[in-house]
Short mmCIF file of C-alpha atoms and ligand atoms in Angstrom, two decimals:
data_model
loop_
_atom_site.label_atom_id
_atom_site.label_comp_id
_atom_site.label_asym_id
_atom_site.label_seq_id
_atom_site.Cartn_x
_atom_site.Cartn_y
_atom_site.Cartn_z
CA UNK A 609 0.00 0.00 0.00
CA UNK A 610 1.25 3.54 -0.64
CA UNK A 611 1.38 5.75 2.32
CA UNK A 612 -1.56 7.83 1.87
CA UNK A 613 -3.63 5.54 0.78
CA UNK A 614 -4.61 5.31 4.65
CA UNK A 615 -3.65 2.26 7.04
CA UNK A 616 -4.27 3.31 10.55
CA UNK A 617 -3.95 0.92 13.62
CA UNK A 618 -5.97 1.07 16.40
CA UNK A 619 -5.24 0.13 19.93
CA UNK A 620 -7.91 -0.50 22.90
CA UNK A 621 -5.94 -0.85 25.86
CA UNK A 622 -7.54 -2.39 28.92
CA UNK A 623 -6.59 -2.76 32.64
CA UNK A 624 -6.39 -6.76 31.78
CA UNK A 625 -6.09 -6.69 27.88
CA UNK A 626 -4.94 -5.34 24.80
CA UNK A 627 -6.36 -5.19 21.55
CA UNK A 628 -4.79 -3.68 18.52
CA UNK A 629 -6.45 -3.92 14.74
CA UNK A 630 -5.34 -2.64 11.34
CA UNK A 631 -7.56 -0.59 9.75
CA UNK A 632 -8.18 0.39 6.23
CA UNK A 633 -9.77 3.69 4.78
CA UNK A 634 -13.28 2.04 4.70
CA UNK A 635 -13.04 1.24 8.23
CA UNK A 636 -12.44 -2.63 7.43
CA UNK A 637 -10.50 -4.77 9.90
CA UNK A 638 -7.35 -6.51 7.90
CA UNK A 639 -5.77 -7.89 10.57
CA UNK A 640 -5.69 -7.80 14.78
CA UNK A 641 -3.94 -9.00 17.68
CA UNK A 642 -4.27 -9.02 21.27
CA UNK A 643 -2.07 -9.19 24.22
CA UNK A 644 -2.35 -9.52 28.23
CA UNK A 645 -1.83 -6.04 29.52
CA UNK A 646 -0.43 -7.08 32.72
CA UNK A 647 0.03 -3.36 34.37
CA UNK A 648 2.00 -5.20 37.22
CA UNK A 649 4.99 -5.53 35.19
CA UNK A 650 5.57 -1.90 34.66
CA UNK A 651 4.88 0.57 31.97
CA UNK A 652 7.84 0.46 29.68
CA UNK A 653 7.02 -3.54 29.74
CA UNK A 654 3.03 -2.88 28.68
CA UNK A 655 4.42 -0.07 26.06
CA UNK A 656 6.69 -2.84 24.76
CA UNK A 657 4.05 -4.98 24.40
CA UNK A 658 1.70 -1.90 22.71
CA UNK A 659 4.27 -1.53 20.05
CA UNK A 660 4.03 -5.70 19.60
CA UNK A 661 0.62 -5.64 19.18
CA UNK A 662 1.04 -3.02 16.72
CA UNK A 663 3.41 -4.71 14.96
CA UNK A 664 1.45 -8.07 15.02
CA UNK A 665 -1.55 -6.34 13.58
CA UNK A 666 0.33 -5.15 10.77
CA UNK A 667 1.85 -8.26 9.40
CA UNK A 668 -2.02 -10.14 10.14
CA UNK A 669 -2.98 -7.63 7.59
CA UNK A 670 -0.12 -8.44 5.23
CA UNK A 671 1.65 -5.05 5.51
CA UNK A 672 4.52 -3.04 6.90
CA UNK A 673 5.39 -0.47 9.80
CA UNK A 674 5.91 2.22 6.67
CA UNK A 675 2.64 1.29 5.43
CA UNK A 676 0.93 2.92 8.64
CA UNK A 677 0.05 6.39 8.57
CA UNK A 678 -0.59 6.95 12.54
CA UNK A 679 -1.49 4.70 15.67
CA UNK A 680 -4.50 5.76 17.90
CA UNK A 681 -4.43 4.21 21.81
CA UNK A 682 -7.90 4.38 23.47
CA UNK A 683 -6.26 4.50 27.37
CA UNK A 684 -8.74 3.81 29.97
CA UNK A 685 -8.41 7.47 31.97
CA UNK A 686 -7.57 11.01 31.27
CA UNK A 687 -5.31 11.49 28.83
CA UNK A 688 -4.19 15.36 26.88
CA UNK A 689 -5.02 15.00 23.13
CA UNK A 690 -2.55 17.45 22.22
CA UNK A 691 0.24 16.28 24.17
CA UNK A 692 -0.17 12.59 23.77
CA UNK A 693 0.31 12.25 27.81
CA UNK A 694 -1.84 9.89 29.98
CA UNK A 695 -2.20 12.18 32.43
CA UNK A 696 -4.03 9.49 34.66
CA UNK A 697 -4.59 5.89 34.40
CA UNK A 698 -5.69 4.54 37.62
CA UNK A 699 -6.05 0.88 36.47
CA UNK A 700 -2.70 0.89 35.12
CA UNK A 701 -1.36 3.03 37.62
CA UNK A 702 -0.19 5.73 35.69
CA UNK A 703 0.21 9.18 35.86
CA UNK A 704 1.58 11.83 33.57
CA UNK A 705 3.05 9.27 31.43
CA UNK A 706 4.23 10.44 27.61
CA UNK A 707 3.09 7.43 25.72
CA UNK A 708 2.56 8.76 22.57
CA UNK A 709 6.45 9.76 22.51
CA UNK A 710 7.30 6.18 24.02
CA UNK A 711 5.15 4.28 21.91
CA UNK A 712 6.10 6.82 18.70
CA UNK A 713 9.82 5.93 19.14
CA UNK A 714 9.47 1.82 19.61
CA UNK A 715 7.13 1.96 16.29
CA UNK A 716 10.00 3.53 14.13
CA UNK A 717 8.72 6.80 14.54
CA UNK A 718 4.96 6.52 13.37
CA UNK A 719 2.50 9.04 14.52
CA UNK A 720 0.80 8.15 17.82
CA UNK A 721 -2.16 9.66 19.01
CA UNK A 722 -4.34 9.21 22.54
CA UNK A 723 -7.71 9.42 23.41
CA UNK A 724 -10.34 8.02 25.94
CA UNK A 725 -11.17 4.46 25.32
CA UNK A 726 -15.06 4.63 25.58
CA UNK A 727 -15.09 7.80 23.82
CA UNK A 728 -13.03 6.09 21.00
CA UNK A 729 -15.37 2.97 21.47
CA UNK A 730 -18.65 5.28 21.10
CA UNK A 731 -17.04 6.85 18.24
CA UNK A 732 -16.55 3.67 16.34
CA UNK A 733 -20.10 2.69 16.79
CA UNK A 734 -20.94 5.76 15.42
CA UNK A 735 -18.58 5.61 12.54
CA UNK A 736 -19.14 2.06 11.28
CA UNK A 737 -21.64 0.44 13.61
CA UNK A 738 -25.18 1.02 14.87
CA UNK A 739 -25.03 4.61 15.05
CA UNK A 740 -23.87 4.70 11.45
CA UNK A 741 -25.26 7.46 8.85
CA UNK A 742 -26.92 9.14 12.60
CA UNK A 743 -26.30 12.73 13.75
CA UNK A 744 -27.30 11.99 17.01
CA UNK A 745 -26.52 8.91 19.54
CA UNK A 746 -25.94 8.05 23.07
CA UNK A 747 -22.79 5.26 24.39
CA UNK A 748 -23.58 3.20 27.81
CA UNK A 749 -20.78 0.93 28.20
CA UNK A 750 -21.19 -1.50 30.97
CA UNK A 751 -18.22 -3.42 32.49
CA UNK A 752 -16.03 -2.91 35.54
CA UNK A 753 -17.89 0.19 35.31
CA UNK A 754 -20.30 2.42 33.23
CA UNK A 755 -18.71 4.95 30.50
CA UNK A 756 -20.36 6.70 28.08
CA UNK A 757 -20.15 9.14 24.78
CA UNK A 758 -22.67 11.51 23.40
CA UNK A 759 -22.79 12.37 20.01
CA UNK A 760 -24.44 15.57 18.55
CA UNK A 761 -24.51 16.91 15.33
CA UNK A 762 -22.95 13.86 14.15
CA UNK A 763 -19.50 14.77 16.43
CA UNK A 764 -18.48 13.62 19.81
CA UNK A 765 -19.92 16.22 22.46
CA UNK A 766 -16.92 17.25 24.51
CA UNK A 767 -18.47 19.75 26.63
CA UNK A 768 -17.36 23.29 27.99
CA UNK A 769 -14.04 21.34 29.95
CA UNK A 770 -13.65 18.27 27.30
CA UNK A 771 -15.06 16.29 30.28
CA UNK A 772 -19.12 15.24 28.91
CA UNK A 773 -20.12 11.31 29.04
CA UNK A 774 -20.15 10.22 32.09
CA UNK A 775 -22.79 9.00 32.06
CA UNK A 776 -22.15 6.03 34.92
CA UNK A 777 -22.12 8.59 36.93
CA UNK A 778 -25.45 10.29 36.51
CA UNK A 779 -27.14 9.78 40.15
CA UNK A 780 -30.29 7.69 40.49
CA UNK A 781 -30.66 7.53 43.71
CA UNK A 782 -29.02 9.74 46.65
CA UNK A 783 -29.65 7.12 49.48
CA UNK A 784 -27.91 4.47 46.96
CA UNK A 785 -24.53 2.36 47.19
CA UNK A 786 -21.50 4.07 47.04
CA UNK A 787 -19.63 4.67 44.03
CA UNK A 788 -16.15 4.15 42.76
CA UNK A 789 -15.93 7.82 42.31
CA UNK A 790 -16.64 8.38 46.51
CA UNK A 791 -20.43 9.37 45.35
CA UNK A 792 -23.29 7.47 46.23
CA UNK A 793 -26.40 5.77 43.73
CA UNK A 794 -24.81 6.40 41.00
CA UNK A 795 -25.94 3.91 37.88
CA UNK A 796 -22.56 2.73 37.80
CA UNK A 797 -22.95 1.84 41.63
CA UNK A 798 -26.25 0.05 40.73
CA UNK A 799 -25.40 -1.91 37.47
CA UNK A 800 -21.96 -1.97 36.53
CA UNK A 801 -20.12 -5.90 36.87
CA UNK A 802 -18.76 -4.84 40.11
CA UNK A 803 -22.41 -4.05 41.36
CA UNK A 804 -23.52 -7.13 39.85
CA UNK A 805 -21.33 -8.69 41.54
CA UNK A 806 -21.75 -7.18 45.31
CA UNK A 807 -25.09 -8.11 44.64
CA UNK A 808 -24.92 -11.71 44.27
CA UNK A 809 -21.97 -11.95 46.83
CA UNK A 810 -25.06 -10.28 49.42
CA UNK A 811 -27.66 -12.41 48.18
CA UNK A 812 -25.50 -15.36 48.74
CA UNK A 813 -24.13 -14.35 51.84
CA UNK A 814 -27.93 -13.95 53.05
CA UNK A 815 -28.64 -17.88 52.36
CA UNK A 816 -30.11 -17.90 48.71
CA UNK A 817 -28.58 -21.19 46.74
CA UNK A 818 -26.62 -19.99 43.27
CA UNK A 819 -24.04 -21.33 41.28
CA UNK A 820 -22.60 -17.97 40.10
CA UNK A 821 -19.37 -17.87 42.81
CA UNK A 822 -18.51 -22.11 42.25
CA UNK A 823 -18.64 -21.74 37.93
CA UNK A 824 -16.94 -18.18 38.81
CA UNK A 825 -13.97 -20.32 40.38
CA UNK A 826 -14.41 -23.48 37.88
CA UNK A 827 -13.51 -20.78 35.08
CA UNK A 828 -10.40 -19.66 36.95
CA UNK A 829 -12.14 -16.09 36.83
CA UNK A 830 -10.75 -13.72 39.66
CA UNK A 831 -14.10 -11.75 39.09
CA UNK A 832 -17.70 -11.82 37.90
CA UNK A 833 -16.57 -11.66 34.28
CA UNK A 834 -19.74 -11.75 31.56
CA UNK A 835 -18.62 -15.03 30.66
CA UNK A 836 -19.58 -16.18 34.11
CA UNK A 837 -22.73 -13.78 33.93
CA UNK A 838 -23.98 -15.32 30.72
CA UNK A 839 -23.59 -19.26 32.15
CA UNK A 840 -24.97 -18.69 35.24
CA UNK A 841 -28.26 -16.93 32.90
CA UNK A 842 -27.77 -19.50 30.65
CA UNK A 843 -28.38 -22.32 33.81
CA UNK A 844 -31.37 -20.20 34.93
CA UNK A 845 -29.71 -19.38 38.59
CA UNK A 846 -32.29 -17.44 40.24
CA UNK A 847 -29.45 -15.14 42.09
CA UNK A 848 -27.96 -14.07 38.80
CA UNK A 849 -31.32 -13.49 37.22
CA UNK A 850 -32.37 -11.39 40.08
CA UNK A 851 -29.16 -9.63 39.94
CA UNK A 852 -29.50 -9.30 36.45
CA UNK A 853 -33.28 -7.80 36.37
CA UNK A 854 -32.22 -5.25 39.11
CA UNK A 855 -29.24 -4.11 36.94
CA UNK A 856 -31.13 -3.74 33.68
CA UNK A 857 -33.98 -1.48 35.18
CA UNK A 858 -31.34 0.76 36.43
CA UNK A 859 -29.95 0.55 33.44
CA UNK A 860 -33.50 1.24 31.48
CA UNK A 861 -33.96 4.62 34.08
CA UNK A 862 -30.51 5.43 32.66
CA UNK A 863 -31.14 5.27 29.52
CA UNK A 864 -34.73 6.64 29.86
CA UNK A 865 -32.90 9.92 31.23
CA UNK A 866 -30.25 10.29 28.88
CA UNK A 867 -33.06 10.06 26.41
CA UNK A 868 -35.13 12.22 27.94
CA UNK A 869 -32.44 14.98 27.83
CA UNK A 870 -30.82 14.28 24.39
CA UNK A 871 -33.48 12.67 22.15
CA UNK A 872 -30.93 10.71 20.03
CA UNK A 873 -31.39 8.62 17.47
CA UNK A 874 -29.73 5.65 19.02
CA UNK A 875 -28.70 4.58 21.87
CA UNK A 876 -26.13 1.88 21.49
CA UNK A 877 -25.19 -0.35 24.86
CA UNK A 878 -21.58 -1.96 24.67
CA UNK A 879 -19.32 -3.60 26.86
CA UNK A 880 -18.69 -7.44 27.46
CA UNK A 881 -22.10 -7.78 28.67
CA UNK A 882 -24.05 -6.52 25.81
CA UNK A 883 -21.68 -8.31 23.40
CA UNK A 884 -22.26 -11.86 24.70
CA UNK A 885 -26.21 -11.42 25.57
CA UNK A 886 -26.95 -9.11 22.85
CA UNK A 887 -30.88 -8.98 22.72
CA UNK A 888 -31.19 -10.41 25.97
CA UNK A 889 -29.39 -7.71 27.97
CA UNK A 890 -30.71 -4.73 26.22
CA UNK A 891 -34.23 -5.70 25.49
CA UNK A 892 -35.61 -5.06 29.36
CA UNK A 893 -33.66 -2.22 29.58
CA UNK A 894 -35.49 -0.65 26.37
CA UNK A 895 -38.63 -2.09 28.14
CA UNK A 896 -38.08 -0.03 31.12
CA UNK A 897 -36.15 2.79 29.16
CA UNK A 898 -39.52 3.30 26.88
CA UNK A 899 -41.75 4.03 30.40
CA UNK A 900 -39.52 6.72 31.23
CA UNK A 901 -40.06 8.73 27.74
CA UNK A 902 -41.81 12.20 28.53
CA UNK A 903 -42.63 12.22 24.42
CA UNK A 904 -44.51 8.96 23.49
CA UNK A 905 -44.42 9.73 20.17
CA UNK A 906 -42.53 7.40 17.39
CA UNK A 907 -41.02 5.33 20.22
CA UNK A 908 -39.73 3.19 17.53
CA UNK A 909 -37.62 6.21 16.81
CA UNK A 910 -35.87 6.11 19.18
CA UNK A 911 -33.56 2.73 18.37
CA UNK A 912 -32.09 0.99 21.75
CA UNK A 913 -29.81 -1.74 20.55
CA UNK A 914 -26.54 -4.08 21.50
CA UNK A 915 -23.09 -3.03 20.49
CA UNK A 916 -22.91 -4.03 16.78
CA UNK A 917 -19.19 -4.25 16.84
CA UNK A 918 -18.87 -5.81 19.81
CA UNK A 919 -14.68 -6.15 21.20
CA UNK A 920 -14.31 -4.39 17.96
CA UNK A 921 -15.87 -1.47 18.34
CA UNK A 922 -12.70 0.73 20.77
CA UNK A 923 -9.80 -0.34 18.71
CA UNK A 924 -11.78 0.65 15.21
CA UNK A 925 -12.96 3.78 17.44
CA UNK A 926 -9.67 4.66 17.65
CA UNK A 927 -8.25 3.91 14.19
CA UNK A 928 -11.04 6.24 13.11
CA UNK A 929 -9.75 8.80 15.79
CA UNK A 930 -6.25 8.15 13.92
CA UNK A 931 -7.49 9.26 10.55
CA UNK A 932 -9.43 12.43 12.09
CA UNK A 933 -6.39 13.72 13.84
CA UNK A 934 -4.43 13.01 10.54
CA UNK A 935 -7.09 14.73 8.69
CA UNK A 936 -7.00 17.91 11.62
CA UNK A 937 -3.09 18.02 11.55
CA UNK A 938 -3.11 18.57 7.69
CA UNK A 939 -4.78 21.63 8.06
CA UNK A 940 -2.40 22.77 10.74
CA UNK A 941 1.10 24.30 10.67
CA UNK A 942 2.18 22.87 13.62
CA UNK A 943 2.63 19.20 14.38
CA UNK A 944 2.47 18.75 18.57
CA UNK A 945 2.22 14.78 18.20
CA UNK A 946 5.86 14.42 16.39
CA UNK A 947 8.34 12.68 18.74
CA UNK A 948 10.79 14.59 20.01
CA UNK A 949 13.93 14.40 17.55
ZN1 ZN B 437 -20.11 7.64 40.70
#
């Protein structure tokens, strides 16, 4: 491929994993690869392992390093745009760390860019999944916890500080658990894995017969993972399923909020979750969602579906974020993502 024709790689890194695919102009996967993150072993070892990845990806797609016009990391945290610095990471433990530079110089000098990895997730949904052709569309994307992305006028909504979407923590209810964020009754304290999971470690605790913690251990799983969610469903435990019911109406008075406020055109719900139950997970949270509508009218409008792309969706998010910042830096004079010399 010539350069300019427009291969882009993008990277979802994860607390636990990391996913990196090779992207053409049409937004067409050529070739992945994934890695173990592994944050314990330091960050020039997971940066190491970033620029394998990357590498990996490449050659799965049949091409070369020069071939590559940029490389876009979705980090989970904060990280600066401009300055390609995560300037925190708390799963990874990181803080103020230049990865864009780090990762630049172990990929022979390719441009790197950063970004938020549910933003970049949100923004591949919008780009080649469910929210495709849409100007407006909502993100919920349920693991560990509950991220989100809003879309308007067919672009990400940043906000007045760069700091909109978070949605996880939009309060439901005062008086509710406490958060991860030091808050309490959040949705992300009501229905996010770890929620799901205090849940069925209480209900358990109180005497009610489930299966959920033995096939958790039987699957070597260190926590309630959706794999372990989805065969406990699948085996009809009652715990899980009343876990499950609890999560998805908080989930539904989410969503009936968010659409309340922003009347998008979809609202697409991701995250490990959504991609293994699909249907299943998201229709009783449209049931619930659709009671919670102020306007009635053309319900059908409003479109509440699973993650189309599914594990997909963050690192083609970001390969899309790769060409957009390619596309922005044309335009300018000055270059602020070129490694230092
Ligand atoms: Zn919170």
């Amino acid at each position: 491929m010539k350069n300019g024709t427009g291969l882009v790689i993008g990277i979802d890194l994860g607390g636990t994993k990391m996913h990196a695919a090779a992207v053409d102009e049409h937004g067409h996967v050529l070739g992945e690869s994934r890695a173990k993150t592994q944050p314990s072993d330091g960050a020039p070892a997971v940066i190491e392992r970033l620029a394998q990845v990357a590498r990996d990806a490449v050659t799965a797609a049949n091409h070369r390093l020069s071939d590559v016009q940029a490389v876009c990391v979705g980090v989970p945290g904060g990280v600066n745009g401009e300055t390609g610095v995560v300037d925190r990471a708390p799963n990874l433990g990181w803080e103020n760390l230049p990865l864009a530079r780090d990762l630049s110089e172990q990929l022979e000098g390719a441009r790197v860019f950063l970004d938020n990895d549910v933003r970049v997730a949100v923004l591949g949904e919008h780009a080649y999944g469910v929210g495709r052709g849409t100007q407006s569309m909502v993100g919920v994307f349920v693991g560990t916890g509950i991220g989100g992305g809003i879309v308007v006028g067919g672009r990400l909504h940043l906000g007045g500080r760069g700091a909109a979407g978070e949605i996880g923590h939009m309060c439901l209810d005062p008086k509710g658990p406490r958060c991860s964020c030091g808050r309490r009754g959040c949705a992300e304290a009501f229905a996010s894995r770890t929620a799901m999971e205090r849940d069925v470690r209480a209900l358990v605790e109180r005497g009610d017969k489930s299966q959920v913690l033995k096939i958790r251990k039987k699957e070597k799983r260190p926590r309630l993972t959706s794999s372990v969610i989805a065969r406990a469903l699948a085996d009809g435990d009652k715990v899980m399923c009343k876990v499950m019911k609890r999560a998805q109406e908080y989930l539904g008075l989410l969503v009936g909020n968010l659409v309340n406020a922003l009347d998008p055109e979809v609202v697409v719900v991701g995250g490990g979750i959504a991609e293994r139950l699909g249907e299943g997970f998201v229709g009783p949270i449209r049931d619930v969602a659709y009671e919670r509508f102020l306007v009635d009218r053309d319900l059908q409008r409003v479109r509440i579906l699973a993650t189309e792309l599914k594990d997909q969706a963050a690192p083609v998010g970001a390969a899309f974020v790769a060409r957009q910042r390619l596309g922005v830096l044309h335009t300018r004079a000055a270059d602020v993502h070129k490694p230092a010399p």
